[in-house]
Backbone as numpy.savetxt, mean C-alpha at the origin, in Angstrom:
# Nx Ny Nz CAx CAy CAz Cx Cy Cz
7.38 -17.96 -11.13 6.02 -17.83 -10.62 5.05 -17.87 -11.79
4.21 -18.89 -11.89 3.34 -19.05 -13.04 2.12 -18.17 -12.94
1.61 -17.81 -14.13 0.39 -17.01 -14.16 -0.79 -17.80 -13.62
-0.77 -19.14 -13.80 -1.87 -19.96 -13.29 -1.97 -19.89 -11.77
-0.81 -19.88 -11.11 -0.84 -19.80 -9.65 -1.37 -18.45 -9.18
-1.00 -17.38 -9.86 -1.53 -16.07 -9.50 -3.04 -16.05 -9.69
-3.53 -16.67 -10.78 -4.98 -16.73 -11.02 -5.68 -17.53 -9.93
-5.04 -18.63 -9.49 -5.61 -19.45 -8.42 -5.67 -18.66 -7.12
-4.57 -17.95 -6.82 -4.53 -17.14 -5.61 -5.60 -16.05 -5.64
-5.80 -15.47 -6.80 -6.82 -14.42 -6.92 -8.22 -15.00 -6.66
-8.48 -16.18 -7.16 -9.78 -16.82 -6.92 -10.00 -17.08 -5.44
-8.92 -17.40 -4.72 -9.04 -17.67 -3.29 -9.52 -16.44 -2.52
-9.05 -15.28 -2.93 -9.39 -14.07 -2.17 -10.58 -13.32 -2.77
-11.11 -13.85 -3.86 -12.16 -13.15 -4.61 -13.35 -12.77 -3.75
-13.73 -13.64 -2.85 -14.92 -13.38 -2.03 -14.56 -13.19 -0.55
-13.35 -12.76 -0.30 -12.91 -12.54 1.08 -12.89 -11.05 1.41
-12.87 -10.71 2.70 -12.79 -9.29 3.08 -11.55 -8.59 2.52
-10.47 -9.35 2.28 -9.22 -8.73 1.78 -9.46 -8.00 0.47
-10.20 -8.63 -0.44 -10.44 -8.00 -1.74 -11.40 -6.82 -1.61
-12.42 -6.98 -0.79 -13.38 -5.89 -0.60 -12.72 -4.67 0.03
-11.85 -4.92 1.01 -11.15 -3.81 1.65 -10.25 -3.09 0.65
-9.61 -3.86 -0.23 -8.69 -3.25 -1.20 -9.42 -2.36 -2.20
-10.72 -2.57 -2.37 -11.52 -1.74 -3.28 -12.22 -0.61 -2.53
-12.81 -0.95 -1.39 -13.60 0.03 -0.65 -12.75 1.04 0.10
-11.57 0.62 0.57 -10.71 1.54 1.34 -10.30 2.75 0.50
-9.77 2.58 -0.73 -9.42 3.78 -1.51 -10.63 4.62 -1.88
-11.77 3.97 -2.11 -12.99 4.72 -2.41 -13.41 5.56 -1.22
-13.37 4.98 -0.03 -13.76 5.70 1.19 -12.82 6.87 1.45
-11.51 6.65 1.31 -10.54 7.71 1.56 -10.71 8.87 0.59
-10.90 8.54 -0.69 -11.09 9.59 -1.69 -12.39 10.35 -1.44
-13.43 9.64 -1.01 -14.71 10.28 -0.70 -14.57 11.23 0.48
-13.79 10.84 1.48 -13.59 11.70 2.65 -12.90 13.01 2.25
-11.90 12.91 1.37 -11.22 14.13 0.91 -12.20 15.01 0.14
-13.04 14.38 -0.68 -14.04 15.12 -1.45 -14.99 15.87 -0.52
-15.47 15.19 0.52 -16.42 15.83 1.43 -15.77 16.97 2.21
-14.50 16.79 2.58 -13.79 17.87 3.28 -13.71 19.11 2.40
-13.36 18.92 1.14 -13.23 20.07 0.24 -14.58 20.61 -0.21
-15.59 19.75 -0.24 -16.92 20.21 -0.63 -17.47 21.19 0.41
-17.24 20.88 1.68 -17.81 21.71 2.74 -16.82 22.76 3.28
-15.52 22.51 3.14 -14.54 23.41 3.73 -13.51 23.91 2.72
-13.77 23.69 1.45 -12.79 24.03 0.43 -12.37 25.49 0.41
-13.30 26.39 0.70 -12.99 27.81 0.68 -11.99 28.19 1.78
-11.91 27.36 2.83 -10.96 27.62 3.91 -9.61 26.94 3.66
-9.62 25.91 2.82 -8.41 25.14 2.58 -7.62 25.63 1.38
-8.31 26.24 0.42 -7.66 26.69 -0.80 -7.48 28.21 -0.73
-6.24 28.62 -0.57 -5.94 30.05 -0.49 -5.86 30.66 -1.89
-5.98 31.95 -1.94 -5.91 32.66 -3.21 -4.56 32.41 -3.87
-4.59 32.09 -5.15 -3.37 31.80 -5.89 -2.92 30.35 -5.81
-3.63 29.54 -5.04 -3.28 28.12 -4.89 -4.01 27.29 -5.94
-3.32 26.33 -6.52 -3.94 25.41 -7.47 -4.85 24.46 -6.70
-6.17 24.54 -6.90 -7.08 23.70 -6.12 -6.92 22.22 -6.41
-6.51 21.89 -7.65 -6.29 20.48 -7.98 -5.14 19.91 -7.15
-4.03 20.65 -7.13 -2.87 20.18 -6.37 -3.17 20.09 -4.89
-3.95 21.05 -4.38 -4.32 21.04 -2.97 -5.12 19.79 -2.62
-6.12 19.48 -3.45 -6.99 18.32 -3.23 -6.19 17.02 -3.31
-5.42 16.85 -4.39 -4.70 15.60 -4.61 -3.60 15.41 -3.57
-2.99 16.51 -3.16 -1.96 16.43 -2.13 -2.56 15.98 -0.81
-3.73 16.50 -0.46 -4.36 16.08 0.78 -4.72 14.60 0.73
-5.13 14.12 -0.45 -5.45 12.70 -0.59 -4.30 11.81 -0.19
-3.11 12.12 -0.68 -1.94 11.32 -0.32 -1.48 11.61 1.10
-1.58 12.86 1.52 -1.13 13.23 2.86 -1.92 12.49 3.93
-3.22 12.32 3.69 -4.08 11.65 4.67 -3.84 10.15 4.74
-3.13 9.61 3.77 -2.97 8.15 3.72 -1.53 7.67 3.80
-0.58 8.44 3.28 0.78 7.94 3.12 1.47 7.62 4.44
1.23 8.42 5.47 1.97 8.25 6.72 1.45 7.10 7.58
0.15 6.84 7.52 -0.41 5.83 8.43 -1.32 4.82 7.74
-2.28 5.29 6.95 -3.30 4.40 6.43 -2.78 3.41 5.39
-1.92 3.86 4.49 -1.38 2.94 3.48 -0.51 1.86 4.12
0.47 2.21 4.97 1.24 1.13 5.60 0.38 0.21 6.47
-0.62 0.75 7.15 -1.51 -0.09 7.95 -2.30 -1.03 7.05
-2.76 -0.54 5.90 -3.47 -1.38 4.94 -2.59 -2.53 4.47
-1.33 -2.25 4.17 -0.40 -3.28 3.70 -0.19 -4.34 4.78
-0.07 -3.90 6.02 0.08 -4.83 7.15 -1.13 -5.77 7.23
-2.32 -5.20 7.19 -3.55 -6.00 7.30 -3.73 -6.91 6.10
-3.42 -6.41 4.91 -3.57 -7.20 3.69 -2.71 -8.46 3.75
-1.45 -8.32 4.14 -0.57 -9.49 4.25 -1.14 -10.52 5.23
-1.57 -10.05 6.36 -2.07 -10.95 7.39 -3.35 -11.67 6.93
-4.25 -10.94 6.30 -5.53 -11.53 5.89 -5.34 -12.58 4.80
-4.48 -12.30 3.83 -4.31 -13.24 2.72 -3.55 -14.49 3.16
-2.50 -14.32 3.95 -1.74 -15.48 4.42 -2.55 -16.31 5.41
-3.40 -15.66 6.19 -4.20 -16.38 7.18 -5.18 -17.36 6.54
-5.50 -17.16 5.28 -6.36 -18.11 4.56 -5.75 -19.51 4.59
-4.42 -19.59 4.45 -3.74 -20.88 4.44 -3.51 -21.42 5.85
-3.33 -20.53 6.82 -3.14 -20.99 8.19 -4.42 -21.64 8.74
-5.55 -21.18 8.25 -6.83 -21.70 8.74 -7.12 -23.07 8.12
-7.55 -24.00 8.95 -8.03 -25.31 8.49 -6.99 -26.10 7.71
-5.74 -25.98 8.09 -4.69 -26.78 7.44 -4.49 -26.47 5.98
-4.67 -25.24 5.60 -4.56 -24.87 4.18 -3.19 -25.10 3.58
-2.13 -24.90 4.39 -0.78 -25.09 3.87 -0.53 -26.54 3.47
-0.98 -27.47 4.30 -0.75 -28.88 3.99 -1.44 -29.28 2.69
-2.62 -28.76 2.47 -3.34 -29.06 1.23 -2.65 -28.40 0.04
-2.21 -27.16 0.23 -1.58 -26.43 -0.87 -0.28 -27.10 -1.30
0.47 -27.62 -0.33 1.78 -28.21 -0.64 1.66 -29.59 -1.28
0.46 -30.13 -1.34 0.28 -31.39 -2.06 0.01 -31.15 -3.55
-0.18 -29.90 -3.92 -0.42 -29.56 -5.34 0.85 -29.80 -6.15
0.70 -30.12 -7.44 1.87 -30.42 -8.29 2.63 -29.17 -8.73
2.99 -28.34 -7.78 3.80 -27.15 -8.05 4.88 -27.06 -6.99
5.96 -26.39 -7.31 7.08 -26.31 -6.39 6.77 -25.38 -5.22
7.48 -25.58 -4.13 7.34 -24.70 -2.98 7.70 -23.27 -3.34
8.71 -23.11 -4.18 9.13 -21.77 -4.57 8.02 -21.04 -5.32
7.32 -21.77 -6.19 6.20 -21.16 -6.91 5.10 -20.72 -5.96
4.80 -21.57 -4.97 3.79 -21.23 -3.98 4.21 -19.99 -3.18
5.46 -19.99 -2.76 6.02 -18.89 -1.97 5.93 -17.57 -2.73
6.40 -17.56 -3.97 6.41 -16.33 -4.77 5.01 -15.91 -5.20
4.14 -16.89 -5.44 2.77 -16.53 -5.85 2.02 -15.87 -4.71
2.28 -16.31 -3.47 1.65 -15.66 -2.31 2.12 -14.21 -2.20
3.43 -14.03 -2.30 3.96 -12.67 -2.24 3.43 -11.86 -3.42
3.36 -12.47 -4.58 2.92 -11.77 -5.78 1.48 -11.30 -5.71
0.57 -12.16 -5.21 -0.84 -11.77 -5.17 -1.06 -10.66 -4.16
-0.32 -10.69 -3.04 -0.45 -9.62 -2.05 -0.07 -8.28 -2.64
1.04 -8.23 -3.33 1.51 -6.95 -3.86 0.80 -6.55 -5.14
0.23 -7.52 -5.85 -0.63 -7.19 -6.98 -1.89 -6.50 -6.49
-2.50 -7.04 -5.43 -3.69 -6.42 -4.85 -3.34 -5.04 -4.30
-2.18 -4.91 -3.67 -1.75 -3.61 -3.16 -1.60 -2.61 -4.30
-1.00 -3.05 -5.40 -0.82 -2.16 -6.56 -2.18 -1.74 -7.12
-3.10 -2.68 -7.23 -4.45 -2.37 -7.73 -5.12 -1.34 -6.82
-4.93 -1.48 -5.51 -5.50 -0.53 -4.56 -4.93 0.87 -4.78
-3.63 0.95 -5.01 -3.01 2.25 -5.29 -3.58 2.86 -6.57
-3.75 2.02 -7.60 -4.31 2.51 -8.87 -5.73 3.01 -8.66
-6.52 2.25 -7.91 -7.90 2.65 -7.64 -7.95 3.96 -6.86
-7.03 4.13 -5.92 -6.99 5.37 -5.16 -6.72 6.57 -6.07
-5.78 6.38 -7.00 -5.49 7.43 -7.98 -6.73 7.76 -8.81
-7.40 6.71 -9.28 -8.60 6.90 -10.12 -9.71 7.60 -9.33
-9.95 7.12 -8.10 -11.03 7.71 -7.30 -10.74 9.17 -6.96
-9.49 9.48 -6.63 -9.14 10.87 -6.34 -9.39 11.76 -7.55
-9.03 11.28 -8.73 -9.24 12.07 -9.95 -10.73 12.25 -10.24
-11.50 11.17 -10.05 -12.95 11.27 -10.27 -13.55 12.32 -9.34
-13.18 12.25 -8.08 -13.77 13.17 -7.10 -13.28 14.60 -7.27
-12.03 14.80 -7.69 -11.57 16.17 -7.86 -12.23 16.82 -9.07
-12.47 16.03 -10.13 -13.18 16.59 -11.28 -14.65 16.83 -10.95
-15.23 15.95 -10.12 -16.60 16.17 -9.67 -16.69 17.44 -8.83
-15.69 17.64 -7.98 -15.66 18.84 -7.15 -15.52 20.09 -8.01
-14.69 20.03 -9.04 -14.51 21.20 -9.91 -15.80 21.57 -10.63
-16.66 20.57 -10.87 -17.95 20.83 -11.52 -18.97 21.37 -10.52
-18.97 20.80 -9.31 -19.94 21.21 -8.30 -19.56 22.51 -7.60
-18.25 22.78 -7.50 -17.77 23.96 -6.78 -16.84 24.80 -7.66
-17.34 25.36 -8.74 -16.46 26.15 -9.62 -15.91 27.40 -8.94
-16.58 27.83 -7.87 -16.13 29.03 -7.15 -14.79 28.83 -6.43
-14.32 27.59 -6.34 -13.05 27.32 -5.69 -11.86 27.64 -6.61
-12.16 27.99 -7.84 -11.11 28.45 -8.75 -10.52 27.39 -9.66
-11.20 26.28 -9.84 -10.68 25.21 -10.68 -10.49 25.65 -12.14
-11.35 26.54 -12.62 -11.31 26.95 -14.03 -10.00 27.64 -14.39
-9.30 28.18 -13.42 -8.06 28.91 -13.68 -6.82 28.02 -13.66
-7.00 26.74 -13.36 -5.85 25.84 -13.21 -6.14 24.50 -13.88
-5.11 23.69 -13.97 -5.24 22.31 -14.44 -4.36 21.44 -13.56
-4.72 20.19 -13.38 -3.93 19.31 -12.51 -2.62 18.89 -13.16
-1.59 18.74 -12.35 -0.31 18.22 -12.83 -0.37 16.70 -12.75
-0.92 16.07 -13.80 -1.17 14.63 -13.76 0.11 13.81 -13.75
1.12 14.28 -14.47 2.39 13.53 -14.47 2.96 13.45 -13.06
2.95 14.56 -12.37 3.42 14.61 -10.97 2.57 13.71 -10.08
1.27 13.74 -10.29 0.35 12.98 -9.46 0.56 11.47 -9.64
0.67 11.01 -10.89 0.88 9.58 -11.14 2.25 9.12 -10.64
3.26 9.95 -10.80 4.60 9.63 -10.32 4.60 9.51 -8.80
3.84 10.37 -8.15 3.66 10.30 -6.70 3.13 8.93 -6.27
2.06 8.49 -6.94 1.46 7.20 -6.61 2.41 6.04 -6.81
3.18 6.06 -7.89 4.13 4.98 -8.17 5.22 4.93 -7.11
5.74 6.09 -6.73 6.81 6.13 -5.72 6.30 5.62 -4.37
5.08 5.97 -4.01 4.54 5.50 -2.74 4.32 3.99 -2.77
3.91 3.44 -3.92 3.77 1.99 -4.03 5.13 1.31 -3.88
6.15 1.83 -4.55 7.50 1.27 -4.41 7.93 1.28 -2.95
7.58 2.34 -2.25 7.94 2.46 -0.84 7.26 1.41 0.03
6.13 0.85 -0.42 5.42 -0.16 0.38 6.06 -1.54 0.28
6.90 -1.78 -0.72 7.34 -3.14 -1.00 8.17 -3.75 0.12
9.09 -2.96 0.70 9.91 -3.50 1.80 9.04 -3.85 3.00
8.16 -2.93 3.37 7.23 -3.17 4.48 6.37 -4.39 4.19
5.85 -4.49 2.98 4.99 -5.61 2.62 5.74 -6.94 2.71
6.98 -6.97 2.23 7.75 -8.21 2.25 8.12 -8.60 3.67
8.40 -7.63 4.51 8.68 -7.92 5.91 7.45 -8.49 6.60
6.31 -7.88 6.38 5.07 -8.38 6.98 4.67 -9.73 6.38
5.02 -9.96 5.13 4.79 -11.25 4.49 5.51 -12.35 5.27
6.75 -12.08 5.67 7.52 -13.07 6.43 6.90 -13.30 7.82
6.52 -12.22 8.48 5.87 -12.37 9.79 4.59 -13.20 9.67
3.80 -12.91 8.65 2.51 -13.60 8.48 2.70 -15.07 8.14
3.76 -15.40 7.40 4.03 -16.80 7.07 4.29 -17.64 8.32
4.96 -17.04 9.30 5.42 -17.80 10.46 4.49 -17.69 11.66
3.54 -16.79 11.61 2.65 -16.59 12.75 1.22 -16.99 12.38
0.75 -18.08 12.98 -0.60 -18.53 12.70 -1.65 -17.55 13.22
-1.34 -16.91 14.33 -2.24 -15.91 14.91 -2.04 -14.59 14.18
-3.01 -14.22 13.31 -2.82 -13.01 12.50 -2.82 -11.74 13.33
-3.36 -11.79 14.56 -3.33 -10.61 15.41 -1.90 -10.27 15.84
-1.05 -11.29 15.94 0.35 -11.05 16.30 1.07 -10.31 15.19
0.90 -10.78 13.95 1.58 -10.12 12.83 1.04 -8.71 12.61
-0.28 -8.53 12.79 -0.86 -7.19 12.67 -0.34 -6.29 13.79
-0.23 -6.85 15.00 0.27 -6.08 16.13 1.70 -5.60 15.90
2.54 -6.48 15.38 3.92 -6.08 15.08 3.94 -4.98 14.03
3.11 -5.17 12.99 3.04 -4.17 11.93 2.55 -2.83 12.44
1.52 -2.86 13.30 0.98 -1.62 13.84 2.02 -0.89 14.68
2.76 -1.62 15.48 3.82 -0.99 16.28 4.89 -0.39 15.38
5.19 -1.09 14.28 6.17 -0.57 13.33 5.71 0.71 12.67
4.44 0.76 12.28 3.89 1.95 11.64 3.90 3.13 12.61
3.49 2.89 13.85 3.50 3.96 14.86 4.93 4.43 15.13
5.85 3.49 15.19 7.26 3.86 15.39 7.76 4.72 14.23
7.31 4.39 13.02 7.70 5.19 11.86 7.23 6.62 11.97
6.04 6.81 12.52 5.53 8.17 12.74 6.34 8.91 13.80
6.69 8.20 14.86 7.43 8.83 15.96 8.85 9.19 15.53
9.44 8.34 14.69 10.85 8.51 14.33 11.05 9.30 13.04
10.04 10.05 12.63 10.12 10.76 11.35 11.38 11.59 11.20
11.81 12.24 12.24 12.98 13.13 12.17 14.30 12.46 12.56
14.25 11.15 12.75 15.46 10.40 13.09 16.43 10.43 11.92
17.71 10.59 12.17 18.69 10.73 11.09 18.85 9.46 10.25
18.48 8.32 10.82 18.61 7.05 10.09 17.26 6.50 9.64
16.26 7.36 9.53 14.91 6.92 9.17 14.86 6.26 7.80
15.84 6.56 6.94 15.88 5.94 5.61 16.03 4.42 5.65
16.42 3.89 6.80 16.64 2.46 6.92 15.49 1.75 7.65
14.41 2.48 7.90 13.28 1.92 8.64 12.08 1.79 7.70
11.78 0.59 7.18 10.78 0.41 6.13 9.37 0.91 6.46
9.01 0.90 7.74 7.65 1.29 8.10 7.40 2.79 7.89
8.45 3.56 7.67 8.30 5.00 7.46 8.41 5.39 5.98
8.62 4.41 5.11 8.95 4.73 3.72 7.84 5.44 2.95
6.60 5.06 3.16 5.53 5.72 2.40 5.41 7.19 2.77
5.55 7.48 4.06 5.52 8.87 4.49 6.69 9.66 3.94
7.86 9.04 3.86 9.03 9.71 3.31 8.82 10.02 1.83
8.24 9.08 1.09 8.01 9.33 -0.34 7.08 10.50 -0.56
6.12 10.67 0.34 5.22 11.81 0.22 5.91 13.11 0.64
6.53 13.09 1.80 7.05 14.34 2.36 8.27 14.87 1.61
9.04 13.99 0.98 10.25 14.42 0.28 10.04 14.63 -1.22
8.81 14.43 -1.67 8.55 14.49 -3.12 8.94 15.83 -3.72
8.62 16.91 -3.04 8.85 18.25 -3.59 10.26 18.78 -3.32
11.03 18.08 -2.48 12.36 18.59 -2.14 13.47 17.89 -2.90
13.18 16.68 -3.38 14.19 15.93 -4.13 13.53 15.29 -5.34
14.27 15.23 -6.44 13.73 14.67 -7.68 14.22 13.24 -7.86
13.54 12.54 -8.78 13.95 11.18 -9.09 13.59 10.20 -7.98
14.22 9.03 -8.03 14.00 8.00 -7.03 14.85 8.32 -5.81
14.24 8.25 -4.63 14.91 8.61 -3.39 15.65 7.42 -2.79
16.59 7.70 -1.88 17.40 6.64 -1.28 16.54 5.54 -0.67
15.53 5.92 0.10 14.73 4.90 0.77 13.94 4.06 -0.22
13.65 4.60 -1.41 12.94 3.82 -2.42 13.86 2.78 -3.06
15.12 3.13 -3.25 16.10 2.12 -3.67 16.27 1.06 -2.58
16.31 1.52 -1.34 16.44 0.58 -0.23 15.22 -0.32 -0.12
14.05 0.21 -0.43 12.83 -0.59 -0.40 12.94 -1.77 -1.36
13.44 -1.51 -2.56 13.62 -2.58 -3.55 14.70 -3.56 -3.10
15.77 -3.03 -2.51 16.85 -3.88 -2.04 16.39 -4.76 -0.88
15.70 -4.16 0.09 15.16 -4.92 1.21 14.23 -6.03 0.71
13.41 -5.69 -0.27 12.45 -6.67 -0.81 13.18 -7.89 -1.33
14.21 -7.68 -2.14 14.96 -8.79 -2.71 15.64 -9.62 -1.62
16.29 -8.95 -0.67 17.01 -9.65 0.40 16.05 -10.43 1.29
14.94 -9.81 1.67 13.97 -10.48 2.54 13.33 -11.68 1.86
13.07 -11.58 0.55 12.50 -12.71 -0.17 13.47 -13.88 -0.19
14.75 -13.61 -0.41 15.75 -14.67 -0.46 15.93 -15.31 0.92
16.09 -14.49 1.95 16.26 -15.02 3.31 15.01 -15.79 3.74
13.84 -15.21 3.46 12.60 -15.87 3.83 12.45 -17.22 3.16
12.83 -17.31 1.89 12.74 -18.57 1.16 13.70 -19.60 1.76
14.88 -19.17 2.16 15.87 -20.08 2.74 15.30 -20.82 3.94
14.53 -20.14 4.76 13.94 -20.76 5.95 12.62 -21.47 5.62
11.80 -20.85 4.76 10.46 -21.39 4.52 10.48 -22.69 3.72
11.49 -22.89 2.90 11.51 -24.09 2.05 11.59 -25.38 2.84
12.09 -25.29 4.07 12.21 -26.48 4.92 11.17 -26.53 6.04
10.30 -25.57 6.06 9.28 -25.49 7.14 8.34 -26.68 7.04
8.06 -27.30 8.18 7.12 -28.41 8.26 5.79 -27.93 8.82
4.70 -28.42 8.25 3.36 -28.03 8.69 2.70 -29.24 9.34
2.30 -29.05 10.59 1.72 -30.17 11.34 0.23 -29.97 11.53
């Protein structure tokens, strides 16, 4: 996958809603957590509780189970739909690059944007929690400090957990011209992941992986089973998807 193709793909989405959503969504979510703690922080932070950990934990809790997987579903559909519209695939395949490069660059730009969104969410949460500590010193921030290593590790694990879901939705979006169909499948998967949280085989259901990375963070150390599975699913789905997509005809 060449860097030039990634740069080209980035230019395609530069002025589309996909890029704006990837920037504004983490900002909005972090702002919502800030406002909740600004007005209700005294009720949410109990005596002896680290206010930094409480704030940052709520940030991930509010997003890991539903909003992050839903964002990944929508992101895949929006970026791939650019090519489905107006015969974009036929034009793209006339370029002097291999089909494999096109295939991997599409997957790469989607997950690069997703990674950037995760990084921005981390940054925005930190900005707002430090702003809150300045505006609301009575919440007890002066007596504690944030566990930044834990916080950054949390974000990385949740991103890893998105990869299987993202690659699965990537395949759906490639084959479905109607982006509402791929979004609908993804939405049903995310809702099913919420319903099946306590299912004994939930580790094998990619739509629940981000929630698992959040909920199991404090009970198990290191990389969790479903996070290894996320990487494995990603590799397998990319290979299987390429096997079918390389011969796909666009009319």
